[in-house]
Amino acid sequence: MTNDFKNSKKERIGMSKVNVVFWSQSGNTEAMANAVGEGVKAAGGEANVVYVSDASLDELKSAKAFALGCPAMGAEVLEEGEMEPFVTDLEGFVSGKTIGLFGSYGWGDGQWMRDWVDRMTAAGATVVDGEGVICQDAPDGAATEACKELGKALAAI
Ligand SMILES: Cc1cc2nc3c(=O)[nH]c(=O)nc-3n(C[C@H](O)[C@H](O)[C@H](O)COP(=O)(O)O)c2cc1C
């Protein structure tokens, strides 16, 4: 099958490309991002799992739905060097879009994620399930499954 044919078929059947943008230091949130991507593919979508510094704001601007992942850093905040400025840039155009949020944490109670959900909601976005998918340290089977479900939900939008 040629790529041209695949692409035109994709447009006809409306297969969605879902960007999964993440920041991760020790790999836990990256593992979650890959599981979200697997869920997208399992639902017949195309997944673009990218580290935040490789992500395109323009692609997100034209997307109906996408996923963002970041662990709890600092004191219950997003990572401040790359993810925080990226999310600030997003806030201006996410109104009306659907966003899946996910991330790993260590010793807190998930406050960073509740704050992130509130922030995206205040910017006019709909957060899938009204909450982020979070897990302590590395994702276990249940967390991996929840990430896959998130990917499936985003692919269906
Ligand atoms: C500098 C630093 C700050 C952190 N701050 C928090 C925090 O405020 N709350 C929390 O629950 N975990 C915190 N953690 C733990 C990380 O969220 C946890 O190790 C997570 O699994 C890292 O995800 P990653 O493997 O995707 O980098 C912090 C870790 C580091 C290195």
Coordinates of N, CA and C in Angstrom, one line a residue, residues 14-18 43 63-66 96-100 126-129 150-157:
G14 N -11.4 9.4 8.7 CA -11.3 10.3 9.8 C -10.5 9.8 11.0
M15 N -9.5 9.0 10.6 CA -8.6 8.6 11.7 C -7.8 9.7 12.3
S16 N -7.8 9.8 13.6 CA -7.2 11.0 14.2 C -5.8 10.7 14.6
K17 N -5.0 11.8 14.4 CA -3.6 11.8 14.9 C -3.6 12.4 16.3
V18 N -3.2 11.7 17.2 CA -3.2 12.3 18.6 C -1.7 12.5 19.1
A43 N -7.0 2.0 19.3 CA -8.3 2.5 18.9 C -8.3 2.9 17.4
A63 N -5.4 20.7 16.5 CA -5.9 19.4 17.0 C -7.1 19.7 17.9
K64 N -8.1 18.7 17.7 CA -9.3 18.8 18.6 C -8.9 18.3 20.0
A65 N -8.0 17.3 20.0 CA -7.7 16.6 21.3 C -6.2 16.2 21.3
F66 N -5.6 16.2 22.5 CA -4.3 15.8 22.6 C -4.0 15.4 24.1
G96 N -12.1 25.0 24.2 CA -12.9 24.2 23.3 C -12.2 22.8 22.9
K97 N -11.0 22.6 23.3 CA -10.3 21.4 23.0 C -10.4 20.4 24.2
T98 N -10.2 19.1 23.9 CA -10.2 18.1 24.9 C -8.8 17.7 25.2
I99 N -8.4 17.6 26.4 CA -7.0 17.3 26.8 C -7.0 16.1 27.8
G100 N -6.1 15.2 27.5 CA -5.9 14.1 28.5 C -4.6 14.5 29.3
T126 N -11.7 20.9 28.0 CA -12.3 19.8 28.7 C -11.2 18.8 29.0
V127 N -11.1 18.5 30.3 CA -10.1 17.4 30.6 C -10.8 16.1 30.7
V128 N -10.3 15.1 30.0 CA -10.9 13.8 29.9 C -11.2 13.3 31.3
D129 N -12.4 12.8 31.5 CA -12.8 12.3 32.8 C -12.8 13.3 34.0
L150 N -7.1 6.2 28.3 CA -7.0 7.6 28.0 C -6.7 7.8 26.5
G151 N -5.7 7.0 26.0 CA -5.4 7.1 24.6 C -6.6 6.8 23.7
K152 N -7.3 5.7 24.1 CA -8.5 5.3 23.3 C -9.5 6.4 23.3
A153 N -9.8 7.0 24.4 CA -10.8 8.1 24.5 C -10.4 9.2 23.6
L154 N -9.1 9.6 23.6 CA -8.6 10.7 22.8 C -8.7 10.4 21.3
A155 N -8.4 9.2 20.9 CA -8.5 8.8 19.5 C -9.9 8.8 19.0
A156 N -10.9 8.7 19.9 CA -12.3 8.6 19.4 C -12.9 10.0 19.3
I157 N -12.1 11.1 19.6 CA -12.7 12.5 19.5 C -12.5 13.0 18.1

